[in-house]
Amino acid sequence: MGRRLVPLTLDNLSDLPQRCRSCVFWELDPVSGEAAVGAGTSQVEKESWISGVLLDWGSCGRVVYVDDQAVGFVLYAPPAYVPRSLAFPTSPVAADAVQLMTAWVMPGYQGQGLGRVIVQTVAKDLLRRGFRAIEAFGDARWKEPACVLPVDHLLAVGFKTVRPHPRHPRLRLELRTTLSWKEDVELALDRLLGAVQKEPALRPL
């Protein structure tokens, strides 16, 4: 299987699930978001947000492909670009961190380490760009795929709670702690992306 993680752009936005490419939960404040949904302009607003962040800040997401099929993605940006974050009871995101907004892995590809490798890829990108941490709001009562990631998933990939809350705690992953396992990240990426030809299959990390 050919596997690759590529930056999210307007060109491959259409490869995301329909509900995700037209979702503006994080990209707009609650009032503007409801207005966009009501007016049927949410997909245009999503494209505008991605375009603006790409121009102002740079890459803000990754799409995971297996045999040219999109099987996962992640979105992230500094909190200044994420209006919805201010509506959470555990806000604000720290000034030295980038917010992990949301992520998704197709059900048939879950449980194979993809979620961890996605986070490691984001960490590598942000380390290179001089950031200290990734922060995210979790959902402690998560029951089904949604815009807010389950707390258990965030804890499993290395995040730690920095501001507790019964529903939406804020969690943090210190990027400097990833320096010690950068070689492990490279190996994991090589295996995931098929660079190690002798071990082409996805394996739990």
PDB file of C-alpha atoms in Angstrom:
ATOM      1  CA  MET A   1       0.000   0.000   0.000  1.00  0.00           C
ATOM      2  CA  GLY A   2       1.209   3.512  -0.817  1.00  0.00           C
ATOM      3  CA  ARG A   3       0.915   5.790   2.205  1.00  0.00           C
ATOM      4  CA  ARG A   4       1.583   9.500   2.546  1.00  0.00           C
ATOM      5  CA  LEU A   5       0.801  12.508   4.720  1.00  0.00           C
ATOM      6  CA  VAL A   6       0.501  15.732   2.749  1.00  0.00           C
ATOM      7  CA  PRO A   7      -0.280  19.339   3.726  1.00  0.00           C
ATOM      8  CA  LEU A   8      -3.930  20.343   3.612  1.00  0.00           C
ATOM      9  CA  THR A   9      -4.635  22.898   0.872  1.00  0.00           C
ATOM     10  CA  LEU A  10      -7.656  24.102  -1.062  1.00  0.00           C
ATOM     11  CA  ASP A  11      -6.723  21.549  -3.723  1.00  0.00           C
ATOM     12  CA  ASN A  12      -7.262  18.527  -1.487  1.00  0.00           C
ATOM     13  CA  LEU A  13      -9.923  19.928   0.863  1.00  0.00           C
ATOM     14  CA  SER A  14     -12.508  18.036  -1.200  1.00  0.00           C
ATOM     15  CA  ASP A  15     -10.868  14.755  -0.102  1.00  0.00           C
ATOM     16  CA  LEU A  16     -12.116  15.288   3.464  1.00  0.00           C
ATOM     17  CA  PRO A  17     -15.485  13.818   4.485  1.00  0.00           C
ATOM     18  CA  GLN A  18     -18.363  16.042   3.369  1.00  0.00           C
ATOM     19  CA  ARG A  19     -19.365  16.946   6.910  1.00  0.00           C
ATOM     20  CA  CYS A  20     -15.782  18.023   7.665  1.00  0.00           C
ATOM     21  CA  ARG A  21     -15.090  20.119   4.581  1.00  0.00           C
ATOM     22  CA  SER A  22     -18.194  22.192   5.255  1.00  0.00           C
ATOM     23  CA  CYS A  23     -17.819  22.330   9.058  1.00  0.00           C
ATOM     24  CA  VAL A  24     -16.868  25.700  10.581  1.00  0.00           C
ATOM     25  CA  PHE A  25     -17.180  24.739  14.244  1.00  0.00           C
ATOM     26  CA  TRP A  26     -13.628  25.889  15.060  1.00  0.00           C
ATOM     27  CA  GLU A  27     -13.113  28.375  12.255  1.00  0.00           C
ATOM     28  CA  LEU A  28     -15.882  30.799  13.272  1.00  0.00           C
ATOM     29  CA  ASP A  29     -17.278  32.022  16.573  1.00  0.00           C
ATOM     30  CA  PRO A  30     -20.583  30.392  17.626  1.00  0.00           C
ATOM     31  CA  VAL A  31     -22.816  33.200  16.320  1.00  0.00           C
ATOM     32  CA  SER A  32     -21.039  33.513  12.958  1.00  0.00           C
ATOM     33  CA  GLY A  33     -20.936  29.736  12.626  1.00  0.00           C
ATOM     34  CA  GLU A  34     -24.685  29.387  13.081  1.00  0.00           C
ATOM     35  CA  ALA A  35     -25.254  32.214  10.598  1.00  0.00           C
ATOM     36  CA  ALA A  36     -23.045  30.525   7.993  1.00  0.00           C
ATOM     37  CA  VAL A  37     -24.858  27.214   8.400  1.00  0.00           C
ATOM     38  CA  GLY A  38     -28.226  28.938   8.147  1.00  0.00           C
ATOM     39  CA  ALA A  39     -27.183  30.807   5.025  1.00  0.00           C
ATOM     40  CA  GLY A  40     -25.663  27.717   3.424  1.00  0.00           C
ATOM     41  CA  THR A  41     -22.234  29.349   3.151  1.00  0.00           C
ATOM     42  CA  SER A  42     -20.271  27.174   5.558  1.00  0.00           C
ATOM     43  CA  GLN A  43     -18.203  25.453   2.862  1.00  0.00           C
ATOM     44  CA  VAL A  44     -17.219  28.827   1.379  1.00  0.00           C
ATOM     45  CA  GLU A  45     -16.291  30.046   4.870  1.00  0.00           C
ATOM     46  CA  LYS A  46     -14.183  26.924   5.416  1.00  0.00           C
ATOM     47  CA  GLU A  47     -12.293  27.506   2.174  1.00  0.00           C
ATOM     48  CA  SER A  48     -11.798  31.167   3.078  1.00  0.00           C
ATOM     49  CA  TRP A  49     -10.426  30.243   6.499  1.00  0.00           C
ATOM     50  CA  ILE A  50      -7.954  27.717   5.134  1.00  0.00           C
ATOM     51  CA  SER A  51      -6.819  30.147   2.432  1.00  0.00           C
ATOM     52  CA  GLY A  52      -6.312  32.934   4.958  1.00  0.00           C
ATOM     53  CA  VAL A  53      -4.351  30.792   7.417  1.00  0.00           C
ATOM     54  CA  LEU A  54      -2.173  29.374   4.645  1.00  0.00           C
ATOM     55  CA  LEU A  55      -1.326  32.896   3.457  1.00  0.00           C
ATOM     56  CA  ASP A  56      -0.779  34.395   6.921  1.00  0.00           C
ATOM     57  CA  TRP A  57       0.751  31.524   8.885  1.00  0.00           C
ATOM     58  CA  GLY A  58       1.399  28.556   6.626  1.00  0.00           C
ATOM     59  CA  SER A  59       0.438  24.880   6.737  1.00  0.00           C
ATOM     60  CA  CYS A  60      -2.498  24.239   9.090  1.00  0.00           C
ATOM     61  CA  GLY A  61      -3.320  20.603   8.441  1.00  0.00           C
ATOM     62  CA  ARG A  62      -2.332  17.227   7.050  1.00  0.00           C
ATOM     63  CA  VAL A  63      -4.284  14.675   5.019  1.00  0.00           C
ATOM     64  CA  VAL A  64      -3.409  10.973   5.274  1.00  0.00           C
ATOM     65  CA  TYR A  65      -3.669   8.913   2.085  1.00  0.00           C
ATOM     66  CA  VAL A  66      -3.479   5.159   1.636  1.00  0.00           C
ATOM     67  CA  ASP A  67      -3.430   4.099  -2.016  1.00  0.00           C
ATOM     68  CA  ASP A  68      -4.595   7.614  -2.979  1.00  0.00           C
ATOM     69  CA  GLN A  69      -7.650   7.351  -0.708  1.00  0.00           C
ATOM     70  CA  ALA A  70      -7.938   9.915   2.060  1.00  0.00           C
ATOM     71  CA  VAL A  71      -8.256   7.960   5.317  1.00  0.00           C
ATOM     72  CA  GLY A  72      -7.566  10.683   7.882  1.00  0.00           C
ATOM     73  CA  PHE A  73      -6.729  14.313   8.510  1.00  0.00           C
ATOM     74  CA  VAL A  74      -5.764  16.796  11.207  1.00  0.00           C
ATOM     75  CA  LEU A  75      -6.297  20.558  11.562  1.00  0.00           C
ATOM     76  CA  TYR A  76      -4.209  22.877  13.753  1.00  0.00           C
ATOM     77  CA  ALA A  77      -3.476  26.606  14.067  1.00  0.00           C
ATOM     78  CA  PRO A  78      -2.447  29.255  16.592  1.00  0.00           C
ATOM     79  CA  PRO A  79      -5.388  30.175  18.850  1.00  0.00           C
ATOM     80  CA  ALA A  80      -5.671  33.628  17.245  1.00  0.00           C
ATOM     81  CA  TYR A  81      -7.030  31.863  14.159  1.00  0.00           C
ATOM     82  CA  VAL A  82      -9.508  29.700  16.110  1.00  0.00           C
ATOM     83  CA  PRO A  83     -12.400  31.913  17.319  1.00  0.00           C
ATOM     84  CA  ARG A  84     -14.405  29.047  18.807  1.00  0.00           C
ATOM     85  CA  SER A  85     -11.654  28.251  21.309  1.00  0.00           C
ATOM     86  CA  LEU A  86     -12.617  31.320  23.358  1.00  0.00           C
ATOM     87  CA  ALA A  87     -16.069  29.805  23.964  1.00  0.00           C
ATOM     88  CA  PHE A  88     -14.612  26.926  25.992  1.00  0.00           C
ATOM     89  CA  PRO A  89     -14.635  27.148  29.796  1.00  0.00           C
ATOM     90  CA  THR A  90     -10.948  26.148  29.974  1.00  0.00           C
ATOM     91  CA  SER A  91      -9.717  28.712  27.468  1.00  0.00           C
ATOM     92  CA  PRO A  92      -7.460  30.392  26.535  1.00  0.00           C
ATOM     93  CA  VAL A  93      -4.858  28.241  24.829  1.00  0.00           C
ATOM     94  CA  ALA A  94      -1.386  29.224  26.036  1.00  0.00           C
ATOM     95  CA  ALA A  95       0.446  31.853  23.983  1.00  0.00           C
ATOM     96  CA  ASP A  96       3.370  29.507  23.305  1.00  0.00           C
ATOM     97  CA  ALA A  97       1.159  26.741  21.898  1.00  0.00           C
ATOM     98  CA  VAL A  98      -0.638  25.871  18.686  1.00  0.00           C
ATOM     99  CA  GLN A  99      -4.144  24.458  19.009  1.00  0.00           C
ATOM    100  CA  LEU A 100      -4.878  20.974  17.741  1.00  0.00           C
ATOM    101  CA  MET A 101      -8.390  21.673  16.494  1.00  0.00           C
ATOM    102  CA  THR A 102      -9.648  18.310  15.314  1.00  0.00           C
ATOM    103  CA  ALA A 103      -8.576  15.054  13.689  1.00  0.00           C
ATOM    104  CA  TRP A 104     -10.228  12.044  12.098  1.00  0.00           C
ATOM    105  CA  VAL A 105      -9.257   8.547  10.994  1.00  0.00           C
ATOM    106  CA  MET A 106     -11.519   6.378   8.852  1.00  0.00           C
ATOM    107  CA  PRO A 107     -13.004   3.535  10.955  1.00  0.00           C
ATOM    108  CA  GLY A 108     -11.324   0.802   8.920  1.00  0.00           C
ATOM    109  CA  TYR A 109      -7.919   2.330   9.697  1.00  0.00           C
ATOM    110  CA  GLN A 110      -8.361   3.027  13.402  1.00  0.00           C
ATOM    111  CA  GLY A 111      -6.385   1.146  16.022  1.00  0.00           C
ATOM    112  CA  GLN A 112      -3.300   0.891  13.802  1.00  0.00           C
ATOM    113  CA  GLY A 113      -1.242   3.768  15.204  1.00  0.00           C
ATOM    114  CA  LEU A 114      -2.331   6.353  12.640  1.00  0.00           C
ATOM    115  CA  GLY A 115      -3.582   8.761  15.304  1.00  0.00           C
ATOM    116  CA  ARG A 116      -0.244   8.777  17.075  1.00  0.00           C
ATOM    117  CA  VAL A 117       1.717   9.245  13.854  1.00  0.00           C
ATOM    118  CA  ILE A 118      -0.549  12.149  12.847  1.00  0.00           C
ATOM    119  CA  VAL A 119       0.196  13.889  16.155  1.00  0.00           C
ATOM    120  CA  GLN A 120       3.906  13.156  15.809  1.00  0.00           C
ATOM    121  CA  THR A 121       3.875  14.660  12.315  1.00  0.00           C
ATOM    122  CA  VAL A 122       2.236  17.829  13.635  1.00  0.00           C
ATOM    123  CA  ALA A 123       4.774  17.964  16.475  1.00  0.00           C
ATOM    124  CA  LYS A 124       7.663  17.687  14.034  1.00  0.00           C
ATOM    125  CA  ASP A 125       6.220  20.494  11.896  1.00  0.00           C
ATOM    126  CA  LEU A 126       5.718  22.801  14.877  1.00  0.00           C
ATOM    127  CA  LEU A 127       9.145  22.084  16.372  1.00  0.00           C
ATOM    128  CA  ARG A 128      10.658  23.161  13.081  1.00  0.00           C
ATOM    129  CA  ARG A 129       8.610  26.361  13.247  1.00  0.00           C
ATOM    130  CA  GLY A 130       9.728  27.232  16.769  1.00  0.00           C
ATOM    131  CA  PHE A 131       6.669  26.436  18.885  1.00  0.00           C
ATOM    132  CA  ARG A 132       6.870  24.897  22.366  1.00  0.00           C
ATOM    133  CA  ALA A 133       3.648  22.939  22.658  1.00  0.00           C
ATOM    134  CA  ILE A 134       0.375  21.712  21.208  1.00  0.00           C
ATOM    135  CA  GLU A 135      -2.806  22.245  23.205  1.00  0.00           C
ATOM    136  CA  ALA A 136      -6.283  20.867  22.654  1.00  0.00           C
ATOM    137  CA  PHE A 137      -9.716  20.934  24.239  1.00  0.00           C
ATOM    138  CA  GLY A 138     -10.961  17.427  24.919  1.00  0.00           C
ATOM    139  CA  ASP A 139     -14.414  15.968  25.379  1.00  0.00           C
ATOM    140  CA  ALA A 140     -14.623  13.870  28.546  1.00  0.00           C
ATOM    141  CA  ARG A 141     -18.092  12.574  27.562  1.00  0.00           C
ATOM    142  CA  TRP A 142     -17.287  11.752  23.943  1.00  0.00           C
ATOM    143  CA  LYS A 143     -19.601   9.137  22.410  1.00  0.00           C
ATOM    144  CA  GLU A 144     -19.310   9.530  18.622  1.00  0.00           C
ATOM    145  CA  PRO A 145     -17.163  11.345  16.018  1.00  0.00           C
ATOM    146  CA  ALA A 146     -17.364  15.081  16.580  1.00  0.00           C
ATOM    147  CA  CYS A 147     -15.333  18.282  16.238  1.00  0.00           C
ATOM    148  CA  VAL A 148     -13.938  17.996  19.774  1.00  0.00           C
ATOM    149  CA  LEU A 149     -11.591  15.048  20.279  1.00  0.00           C
ATOM    150  CA  PRO A 150     -12.097  12.514  23.078  1.00  0.00           C
ATOM    151  CA  VAL A 151      -9.938  13.086  26.154  1.00  0.00           C
ATOM    152  CA  ASP A 152      -8.882   9.432  26.196  1.00  0.00           C
ATOM    153  CA  HIS A 153      -7.436   9.712  22.693  1.00  0.00           C
ATOM    154  CA  LEU A 154      -5.455  12.836  23.552  1.00  0.00           C
ATOM    155  CA  LEU A 155      -4.059  11.204  26.692  1.00  0.00           C
ATOM    156  CA  ALA A 156      -3.144   8.096  24.704  1.00  0.00           C
ATOM    157  CA  VAL A 157      -1.002  10.059  22.234  1.00  0.00           C
ATOM    158  CA  GLY A 158       0.933  11.948  24.917  1.00  0.00           C
ATOM    159  CA  PHE A 159      -1.139  14.947  26.009  1.00  0.00           C
ATOM    160  CA  LYS A 160      -1.484  15.838  29.709  1.00  0.00           C
ATOM    161  CA  THR A 161      -4.290  17.772  31.362  1.00  0.00           C
ATOM    162  CA  VAL A 162      -3.294  21.340  32.279  1.00  0.00           C
ATOM    163  CA  ARG A 163      -6.735  22.685  33.178  1.00  0.00           C
ATOM    164  CA  PRO A 164      -9.291  20.138  34.406  1.00  0.00           C
ATOM    165  CA  HIS A 165     -13.013  20.373  33.657  1.00  0.00           C
ATOM    166  CA  PRO A 166     -15.799  17.789  33.929  1.00  0.00           C
ATOM    167  CA  ARG A 167     -16.641  18.113  30.216  1.00  0.00           C
ATOM    168  CA  HIS A 168     -13.969  20.073  28.335  1.00  0.00           C
ATOM    169  CA  PRO A 169     -10.524  19.953  29.958  1.00  0.00           C
ATOM    170  CA  ARG A 170      -7.593  21.602  28.197  1.00  0.00           C
ATOM    171  CA  LEU A 171      -4.645  19.321  27.471  1.00  0.00           C
ATOM    172  CA  ARG A 172      -1.068  20.010  26.442  1.00  0.00           C
ATOM    173  CA  LEU A 173       1.753  18.175  24.701  1.00  0.00           C
ATOM    174  CA  GLU A 174       5.208  19.659  25.352  1.00  0.00           C
ATOM    175  CA  LEU A 175       7.124  19.532  22.092  1.00  0.00           C
ATOM    176  CA  ARG A 176      10.522  19.521  23.774  1.00  0.00           C
ATOM    177  CA  THR A 177       9.690  16.098  25.180  1.00  0.00           C
ATOM    178  CA  THR A 178       9.442  14.845  21.610  1.00  0.00           C
ATOM    179  CA  LEU A 179      13.093  15.639  20.907  1.00  0.00           C
ATOM    180  CA  SER A 180      14.203  12.433  22.594  1.00  0.00           C
ATOM    181  CA  TRP A 181      12.045  10.311  20.304  1.00  0.00           C
ATOM    182  CA  LYS A 182      12.579  12.125  17.016  1.00  0.00           C
ATOM    183  CA  GLU A 183      14.391   9.103  15.625  1.00  0.00           C
ATOM    184  CA  ASP A 184      11.467   6.928  16.672  1.00  0.00           C
ATOM    185  CA  VAL A 185       9.146   9.345  14.883  1.00  0.00           C
ATOM    186  CA  GLU A 186      11.226   9.093  11.724  1.00  0.00           C
ATOM    187  CA  LEU A 187      11.134   5.295  11.885  1.00  0.00           C
ATOM    188  CA  ALA A 188       7.402   5.288  12.539  1.00  0.00           C
ATOM    189  CA  LEU A 189       6.817   7.613   9.594  1.00  0.00           C
ATOM    190  CA  ASP A 190       9.032   5.497   7.364  1.00  0.00           C
ATOM    191  CA  ARG A 191       7.024   2.418   8.243  1.00  0.00           C
ATOM    192  CA  LEU A 192       3.694   4.181   7.872  1.00  0.00           C
ATOM    193  CA  LEU A 193       4.579   5.798   4.560  1.00  0.00           C
ATOM    194  CA  GLY A 194       5.996   2.630   3.124  1.00  0.00           C
ATOM    195  CA  ALA A 195       9.605   3.816   2.954  1.00  0.00           C
ATOM    196  CA  VAL A 196      10.737   0.613   4.675  1.00  0.00           C
ATOM    197  CA  GLN A 197       9.892  -1.849   1.956  1.00  0.00           C
ATOM    198  CA  LYS A 198      10.409  -4.913   4.130  1.00  0.00           C
ATOM    199  CA  GLU A 199       7.635  -3.804   6.504  1.00  0.00           C
ATOM    200  CA  PRO A 200       4.910  -2.325   4.343  1.00  0.00           C
ATOM    201  CA  ALA A 201       1.978  -3.167   6.603  1.00  0.00           C
ATOM    202  CA  LEU A 202       0.527  -0.764   9.138  1.00  0.00           C
ATOM    203  CA  ARG A 203       1.504  -1.803  12.652  1.00  0.00           C
ATOM    204  CA  PRO A 204       0.428  -0.502  16.070  1.00  0.00           C
ATOM    205  CA  LEU A 205       2.960   1.965  17.460  1.00  0.00           C
TER     206      LEU A 205
END
